[in-house]
GROMACS .gro file of C-alpha atoms in nm:
model
  255
    1MET     CA    1   9.480  10.941   9.366
    2LEU     CA    2   9.429  10.762   9.672
    3LYS     CA    3   9.702  10.818   9.936
    4GLN     CA    4   9.516  10.563  10.211
    5ILE     CA    5   9.671  10.780  10.515
    6ARG     CA    6   9.426  10.627  10.821
    7THR     CA    7   9.469  10.538  11.185
    8VAL     CA    8   9.495  10.165  11.253
    9THR     CA    9   9.521   9.916  11.596
   10GLY     CA   10   9.823  10.011  11.776
   11LEU     CA   11  10.009   9.691  11.712
   12SER     CA   12  10.091   9.392  11.965
   13LEU     CA   13  10.419   9.224  11.803
   14ILE     CA   14  10.716   9.452  11.919
   15ALA     CA   15  11.062   9.397  11.773
   16LEU     CA   16  11.381   9.734  11.730
   17VAL     CA   17  11.599   9.713  11.484
   18CYS     CA   18  11.931   9.830  11.510
   19ILE     CA   19  12.082  10.005  11.237
   20ASN     CA   20  12.458   9.959  11.039
   21THR     CA   21  12.542  10.248  10.849
   22VAL     CA   22  12.669  10.223  10.514
   23GLY     CA   23  12.920  10.498  10.428
   24CYS     CA   24  12.924  10.549  10.011
   25GLY     CA   25  13.018  10.974  10.058
   26ALA     CA   26  12.679  11.153   9.951
   27ASN     CA   27  12.555  10.814   9.820
   28SER     CA   28  12.607  10.668  10.188
   29ILE     CA   29  12.232  10.373  10.277
   30ASN     CA   30  12.126  10.305  10.642
   31THR     CA   31  12.065   9.970  10.605
   32SER     CA   32  11.914   9.747  10.907
   33ILE     CA   33  11.931   9.430  11.049
   34VAL     CA   34  11.769   9.255  11.298
   35ASP     CA   35  11.883   9.246  11.718
   36GLY     CA   36  11.787   8.993  11.932
   37ASP     CA   37  11.475   8.710  11.912
   38LEU     CA   38  11.155   8.793  11.815
   39SER     CA   39  11.020   8.434  11.904
   40ASN     CA   40  11.062   8.605  12.292
   41VAL     CA   41  10.784   8.809  12.225
   42VAL     CA   42  10.564   8.767  12.018
   43SER     CA   43  10.253   8.580  12.231
   44LYS     CA   44  10.013   8.349  12.024
   45SER     CA   45   9.715   8.412  11.943
   46SER     CA   46   9.372   8.293  11.800
   47ILE     CA   47   9.326   8.234  11.457
   48ASP     CA   48   9.071   8.422  11.519
   49SER     CA   49   9.255   8.763  11.552
   50ILE     CA   50   9.495   8.745  11.300
   51LYS     CA   51   9.448   9.061  11.112
   52ASP     CA   52   9.298   9.086  10.760
   53ILE     CA   53   9.513   9.251  10.434
   54SER     CA   54   9.213   9.488  10.364
   55GLU     CA   55   9.306   9.738  10.736
   56TYR     CA   56   9.606   9.858  10.592
   57PHE     CA   57   9.479   9.773  10.209
   58ILE     CA   58   9.143   9.839  10.008
   59ASP     CA   59   9.269   9.566   9.708
   60PRO     CA   60   9.629   9.471   9.802
   61HIS     CA   61   9.603   9.266   9.479
   62GLU     CA   62   9.594   9.560   9.263
   63HIS     CA   63   9.695   9.863   9.434
   64GLU     CA   64   9.844  10.166   9.237
   65SER     CA   65  10.176  10.190   9.446
   66MET     CA   66  10.189   9.838   9.242
   67LYS     CA   67  10.354   9.976   8.927
   68ASP     CA   68  10.743  10.102   8.886
   69GLY     CA   69  10.815  10.497   8.930
   70TYR     CA   70  10.492  10.475   9.134
   71THR     CA   71  10.598  10.827   9.430
   72GLU     CA   72  10.468  10.969   9.674
   73LYS     CA   73  10.591  11.236   9.986
   74TYR     CA   74  10.566  11.213  10.373
   75ASP     CA   75  10.709  11.344  10.680
   76LEU     CA   76  10.804  11.014  10.801
   77ASN     CA   77  10.939  11.129  11.160
   78GLY     CA   78  10.786  11.422  11.225
   79ASP     CA   79  11.084  11.643  11.163
   80GLY     CA   80  10.857  11.848  10.926
   81LYS     CA   81  11.057  11.786  10.630
   82GLU     CA   82  10.940  11.511  10.366
   83GLU     CA   83  11.070  11.195  10.289
   84THR     CA   84  11.010  11.045   9.891
   85ILE     CA   85  10.935  10.702   9.835
   86SER     CA   86  10.951  10.566   9.534
   87ILE     CA   87  10.890  10.222   9.394
   88GLU     CA   88  11.089  10.024   9.155
   89GLN     CA   89  10.960   9.668   8.956
   90LEU     CA   90  11.233   9.460   9.012
   91PRO     CA   91  11.359   9.158   8.746
   92CYS     CA   92  11.147   8.886   8.950
   93ASN     CA   93  10.821   8.723   8.948
   94GLY     CA   94  10.606   8.720   9.250
   95GLY     CA   95  10.250   8.665   9.378
   96ASP     CA   96  10.180   9.034   9.287
   97GLY     CA   97  10.417   9.132   9.143
   98ALA     CA   98  10.807   9.263   9.229
   99TYR     CA   99  10.876   9.584   9.378
  100TYR     CA  100  11.109   9.786   9.613
  101PRO     CA  101  11.042  10.111   9.764
  102HIS     CA  102  11.285  10.322   9.793
  103VAL     CA  103  11.238  10.541  10.112
  104TYR     CA  104  11.485  10.932  10.027
  105ASN     CA  105  11.550  11.168  10.300
  106SER     CA  106  11.517  11.546  10.235
  107GLU     CA  107  11.869  11.567  10.102
  108GLY     CA  108  11.866  11.263   9.823
  109VAL     CA  109  12.010  11.044  10.061
  110GLU     CA  110  11.853  10.628  10.068
  111ILE     CA  111  11.697  10.533  10.398
  112ALA     CA  112  11.711  10.186  10.327
  113TYR     CA  113  11.571   9.906  10.536
  114GLN     CA  114  11.728   9.619  10.345
  115ASP     CA  115  12.018   9.493  10.187
  116ASP     CA  116  11.917   9.277   9.949
  117ILE     CA  117  11.606   9.476   9.745
  118GLU     CA  118  11.607   9.132   9.511
  119ALA     CA  119  11.555   8.913   9.845
  120SER     CA  120  11.282   8.865  10.075
  121PRO     CA  121  11.357   8.946  10.421
  122PHE     CA  122  11.044   8.662  10.429
  123LYS     CA  123  11.090   8.311  10.514
  124GLU     CA  124  10.831   7.965  10.618
  125LYS     CA  125  10.875   7.610  10.740
  126TRP     CA  126  10.663   7.405  10.744
  127ASP     CA  127  10.585   7.071  10.951
  128ASN     CA  128  10.286   6.853  10.844
  129GLY     CA  129  10.083   7.098  10.837
  130ASN     CA  130  10.200   7.323  11.117
  131VAL     CA  131  10.383   7.659  11.001
  132LYS     CA  132  10.657   7.933  11.174
  133PHE     CA  133  10.718   8.206  10.992
  134TYR     CA  134  11.060   8.437  10.994
  135TYR     CA  135  11.178   8.766  10.936
  136ASN     CA  136  11.568   8.775  10.850
  137ASP     CA  137  11.615   8.406  11.033
  138GLU     CA  138  11.377   8.485  11.406
  139LYS     CA  139  11.082   8.376  11.432
  140PHE     CA  140  10.786   8.573  11.463
  141TYR     CA  141  10.469   8.361  11.420
  142SER     CA  142  10.331   8.088  11.366
  143LEU     CA  143  10.029   7.880  11.251
  144ASP     CA  144   9.957   7.504  11.409
  145LYS     CA  145   9.747   7.224  11.097
  146ALA     CA  146   9.450   7.344  11.252
  147GLU     CA  147   9.467   7.715  11.152
  148VAL     CA  148   9.619   7.652  10.862
  149LYS     CA  149   9.337   7.435  10.704
  150SER     CA  150   9.077   7.730  10.884
  151ILE     CA  151   9.288   7.956  10.584
  152TYR     CA  152   9.298   7.740  10.307
  153LEU     CA  153   8.925   7.550  10.351
  154GLU     CA  154   8.810   7.945  10.182
  155SER     CA  155   8.939   7.782   9.825
  156ALA     CA  156   9.041   7.414   9.849
  157THR     CA  157   8.877   7.117   9.985
  158GLU     CA  158   8.956   6.847  10.290
  159GLU     CA  159   9.102   6.615  10.065
  160GLU     CA  160   9.303   6.843   9.871
  161ILE     CA  161   9.465   7.064  10.144
  162ASP     CA  162   9.586   6.688  10.352
  163LYS     CA  163   9.725   6.659  10.079
  164ASN     CA  164   9.976   6.958  10.027
  165LEU     CA  165  10.044   6.983  10.478
  166SER     CA  166  10.209   6.603  10.434
  167GLY     CA  167  10.633   6.668  10.493
  168ASN     CA  168  10.883   6.965  10.560
  169GLN     CA  169  10.962   7.137  10.385
  170GLU     CA  170  11.145   7.581  10.406
  171ARG     CA  171  10.991   7.785  10.157
  172GLY     CA  172  11.068   8.163  10.062
  173ILE     CA  173  10.793   8.393  10.017
  174ASP     CA  174  10.761   8.618   9.741
  175LEU     CA  175  10.875   8.966   9.683
  176ALA     CA  176  10.823   9.312   9.815
  177SER     CA  177  10.430   9.404   9.550
  178GLY     CA  178  10.339   9.758   9.708
  179PHE     CA  179  10.294  10.011  10.013
  180VAL     CA  180  10.100  10.223  10.207
  181VAL     CA  181  10.136  10.515  10.444
  182SER     CA  182   9.919  10.439  10.751
  183GLU     CA  183   9.923  10.692  11.040
  184THR     CA  184   9.955  10.436  11.461
  185ASP     CA  185   9.966  10.556  11.777
  186GLY     CA  186   9.924  11.008  11.595
  187LYS     CA  187  10.302  10.900  11.428
  188PRO     CA  188  10.291  10.802  11.043
  189GLU     CA  189  10.421  10.390  10.915
  190LEU     CA  190  10.532  10.271  10.596
  191ILE     CA  191  10.386   9.906  10.526
  192VAL     CA  192  10.515   9.676  10.332
  193LYS     CA  193  10.356   9.410  10.217
  194TYR     CA  194  10.429   9.031  10.114
  195TYR     CA  195  10.214   8.808   9.876
  196THR     CA  196  10.281   8.500  10.066
  197GLU     CA  197  10.209   8.206   9.907
  198GLY     CA  198  10.218   7.871  10.188
  199VAL     CA  199  10.195   7.542  10.034
  200MET     CA  200   9.888   7.548   9.776
  201PRO     CA  201   9.901   7.601   9.378
  202HIS     CA  202  10.065   7.935   9.416
  203VAL     CA  203   9.710   8.165   9.361
  204VAL     CA  204   9.613   7.999   9.663
  205SER     CA  205   9.716   8.243   9.893
  206LEU     CA  206   9.779   8.218  10.286
  207GLY     CA  207   9.785   8.550  10.353
  208TYR     CA  208  10.047   8.855  10.399
  209CYS     CA  209  10.388   8.893  10.573
  210LEU     CA  210  10.408   9.306  10.681
  211LEU     CA  211  10.679   9.535  10.727
  212HIS     CA  212  10.575   9.814  10.943
  213LEU     CA  213  10.842  10.107  10.926
  214LYS     CA  214  10.880  10.432  11.135
  215LEU     CA  215  11.109  10.640  11.125
  216ASN     CA  216  11.292  10.743  11.377
  217ASN     CA  217  11.420  11.154  11.419
  218ASP     CA  218  11.790  11.002  11.332
  219GLU     CA  219  11.688  10.781  11.007
  220LYS     CA  220  11.670  10.465  11.245
  221TRP     CA  221  11.430  10.214  11.076
  222GLU     CA  222  11.217  10.069  11.420
  223ILE     CA  223  11.071   9.734  11.204
  224THR     CA  224  10.763   9.519  11.338
  225PRO     CA  225  10.707   9.233  11.107
  226GLU     CA  226  10.278   9.102  11.109
  227PHE     CA  227  10.119   8.810  10.948
  228VAL     CA  228   9.803   8.906  10.796
  229ARG     CA  229   9.520   8.714  10.623
  230ASP     CA  230   9.403   8.763  10.274
  231SER     CA  231   9.069   8.950  10.237
  232LYS     CA  232   9.002   8.822   9.858
  233SER     CA  233   8.886   8.516   9.853
  234ASN     CA  234   9.005   8.280   9.621
  235THR     CA  235   8.759   8.079   9.474
  236ASP     CA  236   8.698   8.443   9.295
  237ALA     CA  237   9.038   8.367   9.154
  238GLN     CA  238   9.045   8.347   8.734
  239VAL     CA  239   9.274   8.156   8.510
  240ILE     CA  240   9.259   8.325   8.178
  241ILE     CA  241   9.449   8.206   7.835
  242PRO     CA  242   9.553   8.413   7.617
  243ALA     CA  243   9.492   8.201   7.362
  244LEU     CA  244   9.170   8.107   7.406
  245ASP     CA  245   9.040   8.404   7.472
  246TYR     CA  246   9.234   8.526   7.163
  247TYR     CA  247   8.994   8.274   6.940
  248TRP     CA  248   8.703   8.360   7.084
  249ALA     CA  249   8.751   8.770   6.989
  250ILE     CA  250   8.839   8.642   6.710
  251CYS     CA  251   8.517   8.413   6.576
  252CYS     CA  252   8.310   8.704   6.739
  253LEU     CA  253   8.444   8.972   6.478
  254LEU     CA  254   8.373   8.732   6.200
  255GLN     CA  255   8.002   8.671   6.283
   0.00000   0.00000   0.00000
């Protein structure tokens, strides 16, 4: 079973998060909210500097953590006690499915990183082909129209792209769809991915929004959002029509 703990390069986006504690007796949950304007600490970089999802997930579309009940144990804060990460499949749709990784300390108390597990913390705001990405209503990254087109040209014609890039709109980003635990600067971090469809048809992804979560010794999260490109060429996507597939299977059996 792939554990996928490996060293990744240092992150350029820094966004510390403050923690609210909701007291519920033995079932108390630590939840996080963003503190500060992320746009003040994020520098604009070129399209070539955007990382690829393959730097974190070998295959983000078919990862082992994308199933209900998948569970792993890691010492996320280095205190010698293992936290438990268990994924829950949600009754929602998403480009790679809809899941939520619950994190529990050694005493079984959940250390949550958001309040509503059936809501995405990310959204996009489009303006005639330019897009800004938001985490909890704070901007953390943006792409101009030329950069967006350079991504979409891998899977669509320029005419199709221009048709979809006109106008202004706000779009939500899919729910979480899996996680890995990697090591950055000698400390484990939980990385949760969110399929990002953009303005083209849903099967054509713009990329992924990621949450990098580091757990402090006081069980508070440091959260860093990041946008990455999708490594899987969208031209490889295949549409399977079950009825037609079934028809040909029956024909073969009758021959």
